[in-house]
mmCIF file of C-alpha atoms and ligand atoms in Angstrom:
data_model
loop_
_atom_site.group_PDB
_atom_site.id
_atom_site.type_symbol
_atom_site.label_atom_id
_atom_site.label_comp_id
_atom_site.label_asym_id
_atom_site.label_seq_id
_atom_site.Cartn_x
_atom_site.Cartn_y
_atom_site.Cartn_z
ATOM 1 C CA MET A 1 12.044 13.256 39.008
ATOM 2 C CA THR A 2 10.202 16.888 39.282
ATOM 3 C CA SER A 3 6.581 16.832 39.957
ATOM 4 C CA PRO A 4 4.769 18.637 37.089
ATOM 5 C CA GLN A 5 4.651 22.345 36.885
ATOM 6 C CA PHE A 6 1.641 24.125 34.922
ATOM 7 C CA ILE A 7 0.593 27.626 33.858
ATOM 8 C CA ASP A 8 -2.855 28.897 34.068
ATOM 9 C CA THR A 9 -3.306 30.846 31.282
ATOM 10 C CA HIS A 10 -6.840 32.475 32.411
ATOM 11 C CA CYS A 11 -8.296 33.050 35.485
ATOM 12 C CA HIS A 12 -10.162 35.905 37.098
ATOM 13 C CA LEU A 13 -8.335 36.093 40.546
ATOM 14 C CA ASP A 14 -9.893 40.029 41.265
ATOM 15 C CA GLU A 15 -13.675 38.453 41.167
ATOM 16 C CA SER A 16 -15.665 39.143 44.355
ATOM 17 C CA SER A 17 -15.779 35.240 44.833
ATOM 18 C CA PHE A 18 -12.158 35.129 45.511
ATOM 19 C CA GLU A 19 -11.613 38.435 48.029
ATOM 20 C CA ASN A 20 -11.747 36.914 51.211
ATOM 21 C CA ASP A 21 -9.163 34.413 50.611
ATOM 22 C CA VAL A 22 -7.216 34.956 47.490
ATOM 23 C CA GLU A 23 -3.687 34.724 48.870
ATOM 24 C CA HIS A 24 -4.450 31.324 50.535
ATOM 25 C CA VAL A 25 -6.285 30.577 46.496
ATOM 26 C CA ILE A 26 -2.889 31.585 44.895
ATOM 27 C CA ASN A 27 -0.682 29.743 47.532
ATOM 28 C CA SER A 28 -2.729 26.377 47.121
ATOM 29 C CA ALA A 29 -2.254 27.075 43.177
ATOM 30 C CA ARG A 30 1.868 27.041 43.646
ATOM 31 C CA GLU A 31 1.243 23.820 45.747
ATOM 32 C CA ALA A 32 -0.120 22.087 43.147
ATOM 33 C CA GLY A 33 2.526 23.190 40.588
ATOM 34 C CA VAL A 34 0.743 26.390 39.393
ATOM 35 C CA ILE A 35 3.528 28.080 38.460
ATOM 36 C CA THR A 36 2.115 30.966 37.009
ATOM 37 C CA MET A 37 -1.400 32.208 36.613
ATOM 38 C CA LEU A 38 -2.583 34.893 34.302
ATOM 39 C CA THR A 39 -5.681 37.014 35.519
ATOM 40 C CA ILE A 40 -7.806 38.405 33.122
ATOM 41 C CA GLY A 41 -9.047 41.793 33.448
ATOM 42 C CA THR A 42 -12.745 42.368 31.989
ATOM 43 C CA THR A 43 -13.328 46.355 32.632
ATOM 44 C CA ARG A 44 -11.101 49.298 33.302
ATOM 45 C CA GLU A 45 -11.758 48.733 37.143
ATOM 46 C CA SER A 46 -10.876 44.867 36.756
ATOM 47 C CA SER A 47 -8.281 45.599 34.856
ATOM 48 C CA GLU A 48 -6.756 47.978 37.427
ATOM 49 C CA ARG A 49 -6.937 45.179 40.297
ATOM 50 C CA ALA A 50 -5.543 42.546 37.911
ATOM 51 C CA ILE A 51 -2.467 44.515 37.928
ATOM 52 C CA ALA A 52 -2.545 45.202 41.598
ATOM 53 C CA LEU A 53 -2.843 41.602 42.305
ATOM 54 C CA ALA A 54 0.132 41.213 39.672
ATOM 55 C CA GLU A 55 2.210 43.408 41.571
ATOM 56 C CA LYS A 56 1.790 41.948 44.735
ATOM 57 C CA PHE A 57 2.159 38.352 43.751
ATOM 58 C CA ASP A 58 5.189 36.927 42.051
ATOM 59 C CA THR A 59 3.373 33.902 40.376
ATOM 60 C CA VAL A 60 0.840 36.101 39.095
ATOM 61 C CA PHE A 61 0.924 38.237 35.672
ATOM 62 C CA ALA A 62 -2.350 40.254 34.318
ATOM 63 C CA ALA A 63 -3.845 41.025 31.162
ATOM 64 C CA VAL A 64 -5.814 44.062 30.436
ATOM 65 C CA GLY A 65 -9.166 44.432 28.282
ATOM 66 C CA ILE A 66 -12.846 44.977 28.138
ATOM 67 C CA GLN A 67 -14.815 41.786 27.851
ATOM 68 C CA PRO A 68 -17.112 41.908 25.037
ATOM 69 C CA ASN A 69 -20.470 41.790 27.229
ATOM 70 C CA TYR A 70 -18.913 44.761 29.264
ATOM 71 C CA VAL A 71 -18.075 47.479 26.403
ATOM 72 C CA ALA A 72 -21.591 48.731 26.122
ATOM 73 C CA GLU A 73 -21.174 50.017 29.881
ATOM 74 C CA ALA A 74 -17.621 51.272 29.218
ATOM 75 C CA LYS A 75 -17.367 55.089 30.166
ATOM 76 C CA SER A 76 -15.491 57.773 28.531
ATOM 77 C CA GLY A 77 -11.753 57.449 29.359
ATOM 78 C CA ASP A 78 -11.869 53.886 30.031
ATOM 79 C CA TRP A 79 -10.654 52.375 26.872
ATOM 80 C CA GLU A 80 -7.527 55.185 26.755
ATOM 81 C CA ARG A 81 -7.084 53.765 30.402
ATOM 82 C CA ILE A 82 -6.260 50.486 29.013
ATOM 83 C CA LEU A 83 -4.295 51.785 26.385
ATOM 84 C CA GLU A 84 -2.487 53.198 29.623
ATOM 85 C CA LEU A 85 -2.557 50.149 31.377
ATOM 86 C CA ALA A 86 -1.107 47.816 28.893
ATOM 87 C CA GLN A 87 2.403 49.143 29.170
ATOM 88 C CA HIS A 88 2.772 48.031 32.574
ATOM 89 C CA PRO A 89 5.712 45.441 33.069
ATOM 90 C CA ARG A 90 3.353 42.925 34.994
ATOM 91 C CA VAL A 91 0.975 43.290 31.853
ATOM 92 C CA ILE A 92 1.554 40.377 29.435
ATOM 93 C CA ALA A 93 -1.713 40.130 27.532
ATOM 94 C CA ILE A 94 -4.655 41.852 26.193
ATOM 95 C CA GLY A 95 -8.091 41.079 26.702
ATOM 96 C CA GLU A 96 -9.940 39.619 27.329
ATOM 97 C CA THR A 97 -11.839 40.638 24.036
ATOM 98 C CA GLY A 98 -13.910 38.857 21.244
ATOM 99 C CA LEU A 99 -17.344 38.432 20.616
ATOM 100 C CA ASP A 100 -20.555 37.110 22.202
ATOM 101 C CA LYS A 101 -23.698 36.235 20.895
ATOM 102 C CA TYR A 102 -25.053 34.360 24.014
ATOM 103 C CA TRP A 103 -25.920 37.409 26.042
ATOM 104 C CA ASP A 104 -27.112 40.313 24.756
ATOM 105 C CA TYR A 105 -25.589 43.353 27.033
ATOM 106 C CA SER A 106 -23.602 44.839 23.927
ATOM 107 C CA SER A 107 -24.334 45.195 20.107
ATOM 108 C CA LEU A 108 -22.205 43.042 17.843
ATOM 109 C CA GLU A 109 -21.249 45.761 16.213
ATOM 110 C CA LEU A 110 -19.262 47.933 19.367
ATOM 111 C CA GLN A 111 -17.974 44.420 20.071
ATOM 112 C CA ALA A 112 -16.667 44.254 16.889
ATOM 113 C CA ASP A 113 -15.255 47.781 17.158
ATOM 114 C CA TYR A 114 -13.736 46.775 20.582
ATOM 115 C CA PHE A 115 -12.005 43.745 19.052
ATOM 116 C CA ASP A 116 -10.698 45.717 16.479
ATOM 117 C CA ARG A 117 -8.787 47.893 18.978
ATOM 118 C CA HIS A 118 -7.801 44.924 21.198
ATOM 119 C CA ILE A 119 -5.992 43.441 18.143
ATOM 120 C CA GLU A 120 -4.250 46.755 17.188
ATOM 121 C CA LEU A 121 -3.407 47.681 20.667
ATOM 122 C CA SER A 122 -1.840 43.975 20.900
ATOM 123 C CA ARG A 123 0.240 44.524 17.506
ATOM 124 C CA GLU A 124 1.508 48.177 19.137
ATOM 125 C CA THR A 125 2.869 46.365 22.305
ATOM 126 C CA GLY A 126 3.810 42.995 20.956
ATOM 127 C CA LYS A 127 1.610 41.665 23.767
ATOM 128 C CA PRO A 128 -0.877 38.780 22.407
ATOM 129 C CA PHE A 129 -4.299 39.027 22.716
ATOM 130 C CA ILE A 130 -6.926 36.658 24.616
ATOM 131 C CA VAL A 131 -10.526 35.771 22.330
ATOM 132 C CA HIS A 132 -13.763 35.050 24.368
ATOM 133 C CA ASN A 133 -15.847 33.565 21.770
ATOM 134 C CA ARG A 134 -19.424 32.442 22.380
ATOM 135 C CA GLU A 135 -21.634 31.434 19.726
ATOM 136 C CA ALA A 136 -19.815 33.487 17.170
ATOM 137 C CA ASP A 137 -17.723 31.421 15.584
ATOM 138 C CA THR A 138 -18.118 32.510 12.016
ATOM 139 C CA GLU A 139 -18.090 36.465 12.975
ATOM 140 C CA ILE A 140 -14.506 35.825 15.034
ATOM 141 C CA VAL A 141 -12.796 33.874 12.195
ATOM 142 C CA LYS A 142 -13.676 36.342 9.675
ATOM 143 C CA GLN A 143 -12.697 39.437 11.373
ATOM 144 C CA LEU A 144 -9.624 37.848 12.719
ATOM 145 C CA GLN A 145 -9.010 37.054 8.852
ATOM 146 C CA GLY A 146 -9.272 40.413 8.153
ATOM 147 C CA GLN A 147 -7.323 41.484 10.904
ATOM 148 C CA ALA A 148 -4.273 39.323 9.737
ATOM 149 C CA LYS A 149 -4.125 41.204 6.413
ATOM 150 C CA GLN A 150 -2.653 43.764 8.476
ATOM 151 C CA GLY A 151 0.271 41.873 10.005
ATOM 152 C CA GLN A 152 0.680 38.207 12.126
ATOM 153 C CA LEU A 153 -1.891 37.469 14.904
ATOM 154 C CA GLN A 154 -0.420 36.801 17.929
ATOM 155 C CA GLY A 155 -3.122 35.512 20.793
ATOM 156 C CA VAL A 156 -5.027 32.634 22.135
ATOM 157 C CA MET A 157 -8.327 31.211 21.715
ATOM 158 C CA HIS A 158 -9.448 30.846 25.504
ATOM 159 C CA SER A 159 -11.755 28.392 26.781
ATOM 160 C CA PHE A 160 -12.100 26.712 23.412
ATOM 161 C CA CYS A 161 -15.660 25.159 22.770
ATOM 162 C CA ALA A 162 -16.261 25.828 19.132
ATOM 163 C CA ASP A 163 -15.988 23.212 16.042
ATOM 164 C CA GLN A 164 -13.182 21.205 14.470
ATOM 165 C CA LYS A 165 -13.565 23.773 11.852
ATOM 166 C CA THR A 166 -13.254 26.863 13.482
ATOM 167 C CA ALA A 167 -10.265 25.160 15.674
ATOM 168 C CA GLU A 168 -8.261 24.820 12.091
ATOM 169 C CA ALA A 169 -8.924 28.229 10.818
ATOM 170 C CA CYS A 170 -7.453 29.648 14.255
ATOM 171 C CA LEU A 171 -4.539 27.646 13.728
ATOM 172 C CA GLU A 172 -4.219 28.385 10.253
ATOM 173 C CA LEU A 173 -3.853 31.981 11.742
ATOM 174 C CA GLY A 174 -1.352 31.255 13.841
ATOM 175 C CA LEU A 175 -3.497 31.455 17.226
ATOM 176 C CA TYR A 176 -2.941 29.197 20.539
ATOM 177 C CA ILE A 177 -6.043 26.923 21.413
ATOM 178 C CA SER A 178 -6.517 26.626 25.494
ATOM 179 C CA PHE A 179 -8.582 24.463 26.762
ATOM 180 C CA ALA A 180 -10.656 24.964 30.278
ATOM 181 C CA GLY A 181 -13.073 22.698 32.252
ATOM 182 C CA MET A 182 -15.789 21.967 29.852
ATOM 183 C CA VAL A 183 -13.303 19.512 28.004
ATOM 184 C CA THR A 184 -13.595 17.191 31.017
ATOM 185 C CA PHE A 185 -17.353 17.133 31.332
ATOM 186 C CA LYS A 186 -19.039 13.669 30.211
ATOM 187 C CA ARG A 187 -21.071 14.691 27.210
ATOM 188 C CA ASN A 188 -18.079 16.926 25.732
ATOM 189 C CA GLU A 189 -16.784 13.985 23.757
ATOM 190 C CA GLU A 190 -16.398 16.118 20.526
ATOM 191 C CA LEU A 191 -14.272 19.017 22.299
ATOM 192 C CA ARG A 192 -12.029 15.833 23.553
ATOM 193 C CA THR A 193 -11.347 15.163 19.878
ATOM 194 C CA ILE A 194 -11.163 18.237 18.936
ATOM 195 C CA ALA A 195 -8.540 18.659 21.876
ATOM 196 C CA GLN A 196 -6.710 15.507 20.681
ATOM 197 C CA LYS A 197 -5.960 16.846 17.281
ATOM 198 C CA ILE A 198 -4.623 20.372 18.209
ATOM 199 C CA PRO A 199 -0.694 20.357 17.230
ATOM 200 C CA ALA A 200 1.188 20.156 20.817
ATOM 201 C CA GLU A 201 3.106 23.306 20.164
ATOM 202 C CA LYS A 202 -0.463 25.308 19.820
ATOM 203 C CA LEU A 203 -1.980 23.778 22.870
ATOM 204 C CA LEU A 204 -2.541 26.222 26.299
ATOM 205 C CA ILE A 205 -4.714 24.904 29.651
ATOM 206 C CA GLU A 206 -6.769 27.231 31.726
ATOM 207 C CA THR A 207 -9.307 27.230 34.622
ATOM 208 C CA ASP A 208 -11.533 30.560 33.667
ATOM 209 C CA SER A 209 -11.901 30.307 37.480
ATOM 210 C CA PRO A 210 -13.845 31.106 39.572
ATOM 211 C CA TYR A 211 -16.330 29.667 36.380
ATOM 212 C CA LEU A 212 -16.266 26.456 34.549
ATOM 213 C CA SER A 213 -15.135 24.062 37.537
ATOM 214 C CA PRO A 214 -13.558 20.973 35.600
ATOM 215 C CA HIS A 215 -14.730 17.401 36.484
ATOM 216 C CA PRO A 216 -15.563 15.910 39.416
ATOM 217 C CA MET A 217 -15.685 19.374 41.216
ATOM 218 C CA ARG A 218 -18.417 21.137 38.555
ATOM 219 C CA GLY A 219 -20.514 23.127 40.356
ATOM 220 C CA LYS A 220 -18.190 24.615 43.079
ATOM 221 C CA ARG A 221 -16.015 27.711 42.709
ATOM 222 C CA ASN A 222 -13.057 27.028 40.305
ATOM 223 C CA GLU A 223 -9.493 28.203 41.252
ATOM 224 C CA PRO A 224 -6.180 28.083 39.457
ATOM 225 C CA ALA A 225 -4.962 24.375 41.733
ATOM 226 C CA ARG A 226 -7.610 22.911 39.599
ATOM 227 C CA VAL A 227 -5.844 23.418 36.173
ATOM 228 C CA ALA A 228 -4.095 20.005 36.937
ATOM 229 C CA LEU A 229 -7.470 18.079 36.197
ATOM 230 C CA THR A 230 -8.288 19.784 32.799
ATOM 231 C CA ALA A 231 -4.352 18.932 31.938
ATOM 232 C CA GLN A 232 -4.876 15.236 33.086
ATOM 233 C CA VAL A 233 -7.963 14.712 30.807
ATOM 234 C CA LEU A 234 -5.685 16.296 27.659
ATOM 235 C CA ALA A 235 -2.954 14.185 28.671
ATOM 236 C CA ASP A 236 -5.027 10.906 28.551
ATOM 237 C CA VAL A 237 -6.888 11.724 25.073
ATOM 238 C CA ARG A 238 -3.391 13.303 23.714
ATOM 239 C CA GLU A 239 -1.944 9.829 24.943
ATOM 240 C CA VAL A 240 0.817 11.433 27.105
ATOM 241 C CA SER A 241 1.958 11.672 30.534
ATOM 242 C CA LEU A 242 0.746 14.298 32.684
ATOM 243 C CA GLU A 243 4.622 15.746 32.846
ATOM 244 C CA GLU A 244 4.593 15.610 29.113
ATOM 245 C CA LEU A 245 1.563 17.534 28.547
ATOM 246 C CA ALA A 246 2.402 19.759 31.592
ATOM 247 C CA SER A 247 5.723 20.842 30.188
ATOM 248 C CA GLN A 248 4.517 21.227 26.614
ATOM 249 C CA THR A 249 1.692 23.712 27.557
ATOM 250 C CA THR A 250 4.346 25.525 30.591
ATOM 251 C CA ARG A 251 6.768 25.927 27.577
ATOM 252 C CA ASN A 252 3.882 27.142 25.331
ATOM 253 C CA ALA A 253 2.289 29.703 27.811
ATOM 254 C CA LYS A 254 6.034 31.077 28.088
ATOM 255 C CA GLY A 255 6.708 31.736 24.658
ATOM 256 C CA LEU A 256 3.393 33.231 23.306
ATOM 257 C CA PHE A 257 3.484 35.442 26.661
ATOM 258 C CA ASN A 258 7.116 35.776 27.042
ATOM 259 C CA ILE A 259 7.281 34.958 30.515
ATOM 260 C CA PRO A 260 10.607 35.832 32.733
ATOM 261 C CA GLU A 261 12.021 32.506 33.830
HETATM 262 NI NI1 LIG B 1 -12.551 35.037 31.398
#
């Protein structure tokens, strides 16, 4: 029997905390069965760094975009550059994008404008979008429903931590639901209950590293190798084997992001 193979659908390998050992981090992920990592851009510069990593390492692919907390500081020409970068062959997704009402770095109006742009770019390129949602469940669902009228949506709710109603609305729109380390935290019983009910073919896993390190490594710098800890918790609540959870979520990620074999 082969050991389980995972895809970390959301990490930030370009962050400064990985600066000195990114090669080691990518190699240990590979040793832990992580066959593919999707490193996510948050600004123009971060998107460029993500592509550079994806060009250097064959287990790494990139997503390009401007994260909602950074849209106010985007300079003239940054969005146009994202449009160009989106065409790069190692770029398999658009984002991260979405709405964030927790931080107050950008007005909600400007965030919503960029959210629309990312979804439109996703539609043009055929590459799925990645949604960041922080305390904006209602607004995000409403905007996605509006966008769905323009055509079928292809995307994922990343690091899902909203309620059952939001999960259902997103599934209704055809979106995938991805879980990060938060689903492993003891107090998040409700999130595990939601995770238990997501249809198998819509489930994804991620680390959001270097953030959100799963239990029992909570508080430490997170890295893609630890996606297995989140997978194990999901396997337990869904009462399937780790192998089954891994192969299902890997198949889902390959399908959504068109990851080449
Ligand atoms: Ni992220």
